[in-house]
mmCIF file of C-alpha atoms in Angstrom:
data_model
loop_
_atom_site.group_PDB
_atom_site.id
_atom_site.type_symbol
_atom_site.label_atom_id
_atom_site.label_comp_id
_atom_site.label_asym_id
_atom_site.label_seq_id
_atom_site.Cartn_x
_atom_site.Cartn_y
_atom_site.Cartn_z
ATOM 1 C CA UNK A 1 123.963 62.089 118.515
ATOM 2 C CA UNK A 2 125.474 58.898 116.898
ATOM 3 C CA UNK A 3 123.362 57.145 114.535
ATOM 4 C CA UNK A 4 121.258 54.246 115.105
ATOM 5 C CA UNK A 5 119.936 55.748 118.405
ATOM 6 C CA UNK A 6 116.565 56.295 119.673
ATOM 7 C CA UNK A 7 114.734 57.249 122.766
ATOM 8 C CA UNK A 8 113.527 54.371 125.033
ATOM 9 C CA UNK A 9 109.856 55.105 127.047
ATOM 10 C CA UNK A 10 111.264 55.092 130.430
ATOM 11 C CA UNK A 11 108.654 52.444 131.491
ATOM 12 C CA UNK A 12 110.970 50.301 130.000
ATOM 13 C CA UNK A 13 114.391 51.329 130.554
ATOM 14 C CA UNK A 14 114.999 48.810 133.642
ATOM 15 C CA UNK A 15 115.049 46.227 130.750
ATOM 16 C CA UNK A 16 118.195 47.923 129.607
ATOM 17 C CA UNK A 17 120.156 46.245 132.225
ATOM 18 C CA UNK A 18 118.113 43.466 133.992
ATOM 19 C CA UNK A 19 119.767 41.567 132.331
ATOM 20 C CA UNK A 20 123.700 42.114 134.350
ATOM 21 C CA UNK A 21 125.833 43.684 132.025
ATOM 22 C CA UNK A 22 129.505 44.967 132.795
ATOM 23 C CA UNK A 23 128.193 48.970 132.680
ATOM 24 C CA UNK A 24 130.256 52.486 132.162
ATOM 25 C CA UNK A 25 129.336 54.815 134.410
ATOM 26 C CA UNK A 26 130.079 58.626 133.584
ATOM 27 C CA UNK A 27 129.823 61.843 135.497
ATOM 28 C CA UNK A 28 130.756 65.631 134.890
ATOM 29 C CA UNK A 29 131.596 67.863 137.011
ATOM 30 C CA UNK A 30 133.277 71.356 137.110
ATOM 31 C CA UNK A 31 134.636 70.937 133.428
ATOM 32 C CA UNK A 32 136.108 67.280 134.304
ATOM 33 C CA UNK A 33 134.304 64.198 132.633
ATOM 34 C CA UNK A 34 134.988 60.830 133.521
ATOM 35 C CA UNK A 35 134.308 57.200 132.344
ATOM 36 C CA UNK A 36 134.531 53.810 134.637
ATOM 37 C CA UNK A 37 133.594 50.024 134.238
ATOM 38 C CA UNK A 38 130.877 48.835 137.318
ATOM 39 C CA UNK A 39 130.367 45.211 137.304
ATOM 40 C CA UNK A 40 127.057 45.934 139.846
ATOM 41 C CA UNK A 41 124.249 47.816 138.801
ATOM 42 C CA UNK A 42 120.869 46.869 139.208
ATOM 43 C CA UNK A 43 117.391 47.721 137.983
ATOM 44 C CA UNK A 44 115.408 48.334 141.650
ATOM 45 C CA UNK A 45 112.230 50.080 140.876
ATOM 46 C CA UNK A 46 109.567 50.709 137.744
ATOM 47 C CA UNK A 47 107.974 54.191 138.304
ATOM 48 C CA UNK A 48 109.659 56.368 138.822
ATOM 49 C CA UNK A 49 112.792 53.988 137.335
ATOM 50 C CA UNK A 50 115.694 53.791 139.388
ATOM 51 C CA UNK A 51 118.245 52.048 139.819
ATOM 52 C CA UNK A 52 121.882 50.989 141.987
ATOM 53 C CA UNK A 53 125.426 50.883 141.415
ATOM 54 C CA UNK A 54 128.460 50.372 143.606
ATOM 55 C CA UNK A 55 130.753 52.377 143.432
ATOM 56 C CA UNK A 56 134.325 52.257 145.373
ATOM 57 C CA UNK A 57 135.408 54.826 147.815
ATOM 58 C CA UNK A 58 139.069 55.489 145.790
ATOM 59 C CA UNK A 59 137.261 56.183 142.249
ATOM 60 C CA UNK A 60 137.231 59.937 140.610
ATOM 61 C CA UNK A 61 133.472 59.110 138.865
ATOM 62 C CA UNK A 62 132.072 58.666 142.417
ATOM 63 C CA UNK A 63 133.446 62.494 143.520
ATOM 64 C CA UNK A 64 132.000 63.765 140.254
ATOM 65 C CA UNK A 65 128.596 62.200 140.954
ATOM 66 C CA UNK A 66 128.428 63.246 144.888
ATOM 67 C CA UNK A 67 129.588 66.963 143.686
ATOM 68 C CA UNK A 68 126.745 66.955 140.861
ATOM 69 C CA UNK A 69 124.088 64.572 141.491
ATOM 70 C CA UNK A 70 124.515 62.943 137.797
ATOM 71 C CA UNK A 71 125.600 60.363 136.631
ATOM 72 C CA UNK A 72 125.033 58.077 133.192
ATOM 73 C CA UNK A 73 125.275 54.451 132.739
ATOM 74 C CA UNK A 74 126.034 53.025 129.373
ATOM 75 C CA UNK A 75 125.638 49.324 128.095
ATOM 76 C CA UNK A 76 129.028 48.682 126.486
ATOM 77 C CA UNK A 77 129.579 45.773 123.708
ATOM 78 C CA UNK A 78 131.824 43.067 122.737
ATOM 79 C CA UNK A 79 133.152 45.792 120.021
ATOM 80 C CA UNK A 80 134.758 47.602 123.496
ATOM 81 C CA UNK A 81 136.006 45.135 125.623
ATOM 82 C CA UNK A 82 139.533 46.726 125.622
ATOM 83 C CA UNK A 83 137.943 50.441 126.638
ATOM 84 C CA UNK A 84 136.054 48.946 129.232
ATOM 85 C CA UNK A 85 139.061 47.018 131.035
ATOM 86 C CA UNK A 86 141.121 50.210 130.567
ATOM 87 C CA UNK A 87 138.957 52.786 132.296
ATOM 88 C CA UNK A 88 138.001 50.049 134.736
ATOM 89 C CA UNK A 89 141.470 49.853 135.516
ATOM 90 C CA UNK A 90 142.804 52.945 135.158
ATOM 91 C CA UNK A 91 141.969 56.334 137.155
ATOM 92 C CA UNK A 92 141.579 59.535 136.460
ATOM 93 C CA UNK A 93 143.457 60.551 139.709
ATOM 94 C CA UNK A 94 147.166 58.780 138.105
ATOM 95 C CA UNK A 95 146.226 59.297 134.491
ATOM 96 C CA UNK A 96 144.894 62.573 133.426
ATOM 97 C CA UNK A 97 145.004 61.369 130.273
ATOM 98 C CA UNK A 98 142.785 58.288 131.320
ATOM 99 C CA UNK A 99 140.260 58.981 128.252
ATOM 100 C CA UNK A 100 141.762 59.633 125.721
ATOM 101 C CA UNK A 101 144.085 56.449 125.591
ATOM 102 C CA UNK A 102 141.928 54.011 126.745
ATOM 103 C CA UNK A 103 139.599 55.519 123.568
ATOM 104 C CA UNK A 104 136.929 56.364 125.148
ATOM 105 C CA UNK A 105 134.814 59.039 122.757
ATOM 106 C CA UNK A 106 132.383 61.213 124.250
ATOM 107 C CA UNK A 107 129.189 62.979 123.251
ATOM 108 C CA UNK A 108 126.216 65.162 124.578
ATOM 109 C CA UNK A 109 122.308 65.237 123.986
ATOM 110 C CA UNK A 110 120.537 67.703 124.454
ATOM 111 C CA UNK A 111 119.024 68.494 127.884
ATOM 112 C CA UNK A 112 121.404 66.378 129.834
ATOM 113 C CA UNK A 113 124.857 68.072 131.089
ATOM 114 C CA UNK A 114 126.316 64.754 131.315
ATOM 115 C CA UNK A 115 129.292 62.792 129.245
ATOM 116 C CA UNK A 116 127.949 59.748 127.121
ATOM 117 C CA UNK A 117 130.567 57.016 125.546
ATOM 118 C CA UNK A 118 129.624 56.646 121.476
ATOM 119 C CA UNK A 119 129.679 52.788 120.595
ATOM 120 C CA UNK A 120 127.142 51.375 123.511
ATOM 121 C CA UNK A 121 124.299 49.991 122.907
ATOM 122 C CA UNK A 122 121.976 51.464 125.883
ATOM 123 C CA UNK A 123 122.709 54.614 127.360
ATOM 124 C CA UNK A 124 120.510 55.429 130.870
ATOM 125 C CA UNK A 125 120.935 59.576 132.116
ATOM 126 C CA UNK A 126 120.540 59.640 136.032
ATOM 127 C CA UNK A 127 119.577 61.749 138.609
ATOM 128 C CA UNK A 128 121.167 60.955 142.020
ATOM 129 C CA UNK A 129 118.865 59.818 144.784
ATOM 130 C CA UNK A 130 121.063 60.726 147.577
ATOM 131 C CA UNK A 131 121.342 58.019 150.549
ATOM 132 C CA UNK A 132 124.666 59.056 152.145
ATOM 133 C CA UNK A 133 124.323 55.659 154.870
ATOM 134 C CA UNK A 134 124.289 53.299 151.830
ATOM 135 C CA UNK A 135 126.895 55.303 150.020
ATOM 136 C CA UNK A 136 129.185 55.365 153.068
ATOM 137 C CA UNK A 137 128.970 52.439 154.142
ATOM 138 C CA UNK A 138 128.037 50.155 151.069
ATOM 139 C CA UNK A 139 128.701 51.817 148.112
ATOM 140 C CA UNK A 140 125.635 51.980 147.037
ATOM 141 C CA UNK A 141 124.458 54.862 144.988
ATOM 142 C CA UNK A 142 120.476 55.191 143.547
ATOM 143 C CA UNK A 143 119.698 56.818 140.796
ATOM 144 C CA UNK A 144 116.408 57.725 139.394
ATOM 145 C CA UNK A 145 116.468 57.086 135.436
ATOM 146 C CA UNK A 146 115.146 60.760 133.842
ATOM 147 C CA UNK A 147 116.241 59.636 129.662
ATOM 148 C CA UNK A 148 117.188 56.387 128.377
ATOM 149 C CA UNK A 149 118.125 55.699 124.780
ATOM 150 C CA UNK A 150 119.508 52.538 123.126
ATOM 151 C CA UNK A 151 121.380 51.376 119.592
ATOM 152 C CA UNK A 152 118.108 50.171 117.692
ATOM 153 C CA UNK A 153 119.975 47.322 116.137
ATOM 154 C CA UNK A 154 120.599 45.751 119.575
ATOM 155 C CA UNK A 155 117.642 47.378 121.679
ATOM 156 C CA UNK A 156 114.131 48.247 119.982
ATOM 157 C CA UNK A 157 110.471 48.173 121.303
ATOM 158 C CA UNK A 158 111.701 47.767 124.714
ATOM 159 C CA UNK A 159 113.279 44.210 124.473
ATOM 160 C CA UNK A 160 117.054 43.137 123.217
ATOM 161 C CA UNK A 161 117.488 41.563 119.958
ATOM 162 C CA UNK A 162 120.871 40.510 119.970
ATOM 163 C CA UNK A 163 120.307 37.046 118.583
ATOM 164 C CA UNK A 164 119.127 39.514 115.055
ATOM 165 C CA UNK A 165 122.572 41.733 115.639
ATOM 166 C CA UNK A 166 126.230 41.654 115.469
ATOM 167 C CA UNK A 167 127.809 39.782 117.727
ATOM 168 C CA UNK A 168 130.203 42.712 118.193
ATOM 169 C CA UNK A 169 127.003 44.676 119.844
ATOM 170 C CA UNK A 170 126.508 41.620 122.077
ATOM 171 C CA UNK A 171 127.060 42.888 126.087
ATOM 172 C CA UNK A 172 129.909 42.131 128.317
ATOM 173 C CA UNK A 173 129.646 40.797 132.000
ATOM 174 C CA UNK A 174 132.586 40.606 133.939
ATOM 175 C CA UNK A 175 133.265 37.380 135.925
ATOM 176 C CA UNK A 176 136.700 37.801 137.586
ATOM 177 C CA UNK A 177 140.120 38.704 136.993
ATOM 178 C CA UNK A 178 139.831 40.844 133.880
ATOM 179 C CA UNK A 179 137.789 37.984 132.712
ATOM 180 C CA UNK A 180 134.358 38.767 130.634
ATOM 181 C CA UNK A 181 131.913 36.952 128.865
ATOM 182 C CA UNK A 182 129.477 37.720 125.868
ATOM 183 C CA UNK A 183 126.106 37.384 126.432
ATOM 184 C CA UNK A 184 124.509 34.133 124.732
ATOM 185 C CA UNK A 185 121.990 32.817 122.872
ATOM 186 C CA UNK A 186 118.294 33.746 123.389
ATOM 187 C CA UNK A 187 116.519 30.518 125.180
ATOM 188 C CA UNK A 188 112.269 31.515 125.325
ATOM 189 C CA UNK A 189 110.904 29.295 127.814
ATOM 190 C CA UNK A 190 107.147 27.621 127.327
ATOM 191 C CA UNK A 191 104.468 28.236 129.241
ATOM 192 C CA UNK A 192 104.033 24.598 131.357
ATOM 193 C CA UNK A 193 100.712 22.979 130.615
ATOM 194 C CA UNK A 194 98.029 23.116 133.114
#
């Protein structure tokens, strides 16, 4: 496992994402491993954690997921905005190669027969909650969270700290076009006097 990584209490994982990032979303199936950019993926539940993602019809990740009922989703940074246009714009069907030139490194941890993407800062293992109405018909895929771990410079005691981090760790979110942003400052609100 990369350094700088440690577990996150599932209780909190939701936090890892409630915030909208651009996510990768990675599946394995039948000795194939593959690596996509979602721009929608939600937090939906606390205990057990879940959560959604859409994911289109035409893409090779969604095939691996239905065929193994896992899937990851990984918080990429500023430090990979390139990787995450390319295998959001690239697929595995056309490109066999898809992964290894958009850059994309992989790794394992133990207990989880799934493909993670080294240089996130979150990475959520999940199992798949299978809904095949919302999947046909929406895209809409639940997972339950079962392991979450995060980059401790960016994620620690179950809250981001990326106003205390590099700004290359900062998250993307994609707005349109190929278009991203970073995410900002940190802006604490005040409680409102009584």
């Amino acid at each position: 496992m990369p350094l700088h990584i440690a577990p996150v209490d599932l209780s909190k994982s939701y936090r890892m994402i409630n915030h909208g990032p651009t996510v990768l979303v990675s599946a394995r199936h039948g000795g194939v491993d593959n690596v996509m950019a979602a721009a929608w993926c939600c937090a939906l539940d606390f205990a057990p954690p879940k959560l959604t993602v859409v994911l289109d019809k035409a893409t090779a990740t969604r095939a691996l997921i239905e065929q193994s009922g896992l899937f990851a989703i990984q918080v990429p940074t500023v430090a990979q905005l390139q990787l995450t246009r390319e295998v959001g714009t690239r697929s595995l069907a056309h490109d066999a190669h898809k992964l290894a030139s958009s850059g994309a490194r992989l790794f394992g941890i133990d207990g989880f027969d799934l493909p993670f993407v080294e240089g996130c800062t979150g990475w959520l293992a999940c199992r798949l909650i299978p809904e095949p109405h919302n999947q046909q018909a929406y895209d809409l895929f639940i997972g339950e969270i079962v392991g979450a771990w995060s980059d401790t410079r960016a994620f620690r005691d179950g809250h981001w700290h990326f106003e205390d981090a590099d700004p290359a760790l900062r998250s993307l979110h994609h707005v349109a076009g190929g278009n991203f942003y970073a995410i900002g400052q940190a802006l604490p609100a005040v409680d409102a006097p009584a």
